[in-house]
PDB file of C-alpha atoms in Angstrom:
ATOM      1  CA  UNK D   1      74.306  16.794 151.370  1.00 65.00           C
ATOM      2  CA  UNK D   2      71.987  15.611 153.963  1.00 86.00           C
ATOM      3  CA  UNK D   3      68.958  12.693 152.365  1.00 95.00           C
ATOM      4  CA  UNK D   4      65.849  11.238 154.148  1.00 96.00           C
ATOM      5  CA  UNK D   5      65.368   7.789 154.860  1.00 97.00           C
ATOM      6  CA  UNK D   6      63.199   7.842 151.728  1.00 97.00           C
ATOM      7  CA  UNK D   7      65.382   9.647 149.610  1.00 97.00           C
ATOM      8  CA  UNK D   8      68.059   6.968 150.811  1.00 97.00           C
ATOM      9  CA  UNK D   9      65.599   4.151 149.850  1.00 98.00           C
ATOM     10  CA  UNK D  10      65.562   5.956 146.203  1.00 97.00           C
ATOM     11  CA  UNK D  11      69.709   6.010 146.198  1.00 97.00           C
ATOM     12  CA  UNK D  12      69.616   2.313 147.052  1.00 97.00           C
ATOM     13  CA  UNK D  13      67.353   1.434 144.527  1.00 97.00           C
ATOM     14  CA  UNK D  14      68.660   3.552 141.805  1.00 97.00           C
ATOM     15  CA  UNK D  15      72.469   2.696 142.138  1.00 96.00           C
ATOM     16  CA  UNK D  16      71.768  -1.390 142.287  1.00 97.00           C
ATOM     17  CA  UNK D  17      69.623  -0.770 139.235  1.00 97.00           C
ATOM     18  CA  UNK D  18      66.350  -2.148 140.563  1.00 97.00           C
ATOM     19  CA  UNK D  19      62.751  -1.028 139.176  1.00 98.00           C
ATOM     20  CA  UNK D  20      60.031  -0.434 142.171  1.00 98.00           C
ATOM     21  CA  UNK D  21      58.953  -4.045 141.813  1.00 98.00           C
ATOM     22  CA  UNK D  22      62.527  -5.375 141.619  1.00 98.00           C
ATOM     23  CA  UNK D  23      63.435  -3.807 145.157  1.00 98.00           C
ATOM     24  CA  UNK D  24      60.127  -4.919 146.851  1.00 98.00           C
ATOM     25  CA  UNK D  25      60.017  -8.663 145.672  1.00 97.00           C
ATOM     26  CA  UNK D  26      63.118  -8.733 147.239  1.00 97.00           C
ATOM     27  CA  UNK D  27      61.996  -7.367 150.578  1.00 96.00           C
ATOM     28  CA  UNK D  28      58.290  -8.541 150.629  1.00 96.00           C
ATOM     29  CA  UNK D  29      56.349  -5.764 149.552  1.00 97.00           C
ATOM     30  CA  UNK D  30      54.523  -4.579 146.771  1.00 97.00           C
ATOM     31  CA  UNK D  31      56.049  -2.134 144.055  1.00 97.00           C
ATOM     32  CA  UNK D  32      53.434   0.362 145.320  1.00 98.00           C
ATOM     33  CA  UNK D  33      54.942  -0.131 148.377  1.00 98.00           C
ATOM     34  CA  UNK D  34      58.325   1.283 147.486  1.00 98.00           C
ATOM     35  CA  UNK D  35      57.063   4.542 145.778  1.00 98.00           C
ATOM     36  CA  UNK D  36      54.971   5.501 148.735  1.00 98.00           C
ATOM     37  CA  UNK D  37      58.022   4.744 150.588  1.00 98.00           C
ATOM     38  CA  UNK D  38      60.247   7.077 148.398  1.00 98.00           C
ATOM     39  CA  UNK D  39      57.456   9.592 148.077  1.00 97.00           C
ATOM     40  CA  UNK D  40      57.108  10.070 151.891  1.00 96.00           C
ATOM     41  CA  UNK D  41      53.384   8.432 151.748  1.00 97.00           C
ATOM     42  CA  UNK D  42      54.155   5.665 154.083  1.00 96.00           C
ATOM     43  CA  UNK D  43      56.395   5.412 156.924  1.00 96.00           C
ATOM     44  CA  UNK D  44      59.270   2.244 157.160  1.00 97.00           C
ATOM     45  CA  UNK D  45      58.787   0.000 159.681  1.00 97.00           C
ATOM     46  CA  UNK D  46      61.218  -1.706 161.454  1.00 97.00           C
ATOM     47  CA  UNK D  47      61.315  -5.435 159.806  1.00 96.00           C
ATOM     48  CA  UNK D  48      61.503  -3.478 156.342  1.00 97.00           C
ATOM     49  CA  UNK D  49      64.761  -1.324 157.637  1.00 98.00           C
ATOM     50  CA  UNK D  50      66.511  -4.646 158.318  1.00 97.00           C
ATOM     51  CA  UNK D  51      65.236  -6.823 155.279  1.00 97.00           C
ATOM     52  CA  UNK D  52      66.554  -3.614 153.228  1.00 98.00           C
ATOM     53  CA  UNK D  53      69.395  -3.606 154.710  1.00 97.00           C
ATOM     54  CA  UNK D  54      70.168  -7.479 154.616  1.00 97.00           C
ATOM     55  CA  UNK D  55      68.667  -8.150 151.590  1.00 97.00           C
ATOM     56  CA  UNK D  56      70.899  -4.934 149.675  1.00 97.00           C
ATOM     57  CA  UNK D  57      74.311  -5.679 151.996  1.00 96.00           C
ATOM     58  CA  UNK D  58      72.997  -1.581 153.326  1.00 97.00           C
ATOM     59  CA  UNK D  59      74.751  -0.362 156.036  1.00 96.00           C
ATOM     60  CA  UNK D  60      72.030  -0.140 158.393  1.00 97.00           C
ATOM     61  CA  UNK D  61      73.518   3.452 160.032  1.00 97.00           C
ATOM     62  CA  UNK D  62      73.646   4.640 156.490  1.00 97.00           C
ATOM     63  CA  UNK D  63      69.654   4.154 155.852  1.00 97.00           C
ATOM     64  CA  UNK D  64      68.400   5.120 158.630  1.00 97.00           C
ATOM     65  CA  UNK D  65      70.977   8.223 159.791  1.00 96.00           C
ATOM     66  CA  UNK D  66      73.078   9.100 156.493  1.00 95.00           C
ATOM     67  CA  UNK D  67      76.225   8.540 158.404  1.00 94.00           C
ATOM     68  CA  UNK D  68      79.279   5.748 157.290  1.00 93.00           C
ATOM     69  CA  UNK D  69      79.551   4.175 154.009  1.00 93.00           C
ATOM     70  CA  UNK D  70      76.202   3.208 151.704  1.00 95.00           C
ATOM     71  CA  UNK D  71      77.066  -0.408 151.402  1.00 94.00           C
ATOM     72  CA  UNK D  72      78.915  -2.747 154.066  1.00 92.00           C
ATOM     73  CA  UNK D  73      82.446  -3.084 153.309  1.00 73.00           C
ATOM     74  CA  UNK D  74      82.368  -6.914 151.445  1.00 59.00           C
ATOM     75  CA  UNK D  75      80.048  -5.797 149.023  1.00 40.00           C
ATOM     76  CA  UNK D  76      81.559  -5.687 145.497  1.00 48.00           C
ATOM     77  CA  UNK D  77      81.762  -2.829 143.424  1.00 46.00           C
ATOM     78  CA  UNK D  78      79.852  -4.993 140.513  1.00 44.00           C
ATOM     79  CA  UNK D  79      76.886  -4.044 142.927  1.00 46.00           C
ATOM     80  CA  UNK D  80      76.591  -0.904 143.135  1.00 48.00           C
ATOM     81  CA  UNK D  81      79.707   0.279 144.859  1.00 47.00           C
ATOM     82  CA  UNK D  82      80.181   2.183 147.996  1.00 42.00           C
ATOM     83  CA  UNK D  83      79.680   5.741 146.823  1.00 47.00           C
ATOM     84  CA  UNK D  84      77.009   7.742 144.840  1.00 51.00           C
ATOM     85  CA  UNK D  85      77.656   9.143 141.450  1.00 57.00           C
ATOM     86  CA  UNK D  86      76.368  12.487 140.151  1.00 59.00           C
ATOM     87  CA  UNK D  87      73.728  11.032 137.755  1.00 63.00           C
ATOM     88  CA  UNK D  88      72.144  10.025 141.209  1.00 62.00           C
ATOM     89  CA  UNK D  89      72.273  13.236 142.772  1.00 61.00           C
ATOM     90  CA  UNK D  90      70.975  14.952 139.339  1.00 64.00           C
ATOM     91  CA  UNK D  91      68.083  12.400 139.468  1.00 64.00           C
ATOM     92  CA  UNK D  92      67.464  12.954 143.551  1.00 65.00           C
ATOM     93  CA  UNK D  93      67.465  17.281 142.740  1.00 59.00           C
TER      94      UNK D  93
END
């Protein structure tokens, strides 16, 4: 199954168990911020790609293309894990 960049953002954000505002005091942006994001409203720039994908331990081919694994390798499975459940993809449909 093939997700947008904003769809990805959603996955993310939904498998670490983060609200809106959670994910975007993390990264420096409002909660408002994130559901435009995920709702195709506002486009990502660069800096928030890369403080996504350091911030979150994302894989940054993952975000942006939907290719390799979610999560960089180190990252525990108390996190998140590497792959996405079926409750996510139920939620995504």
């Amino acid at each position: 199954m093939c997700f947008t960049l904003n769809e990805r953002l959603k996955i993310i954000r939904l498998k670490l168990k983060l609200n809106q505002q959670d994910m975007g005091s993390k990264i420096g942006v409002t909660n408002a911020t994130i559901s435009r994001l995920e709702k195709r409203v506002n486009n990502f720039t660069e800096r928030m790609i890369i403080s996504i994908c350091r911030e979150f331990n994302v894989n940054e081919e993952w975000l942006r293309h939907g290719t390799g694994e979610m999560f960089i390798q180190n990252i525990n499975n108390t996190q998140g894990g590497i792959y996405m459940d079926n409750e996510l993809l139920n939620i995504l449909k």
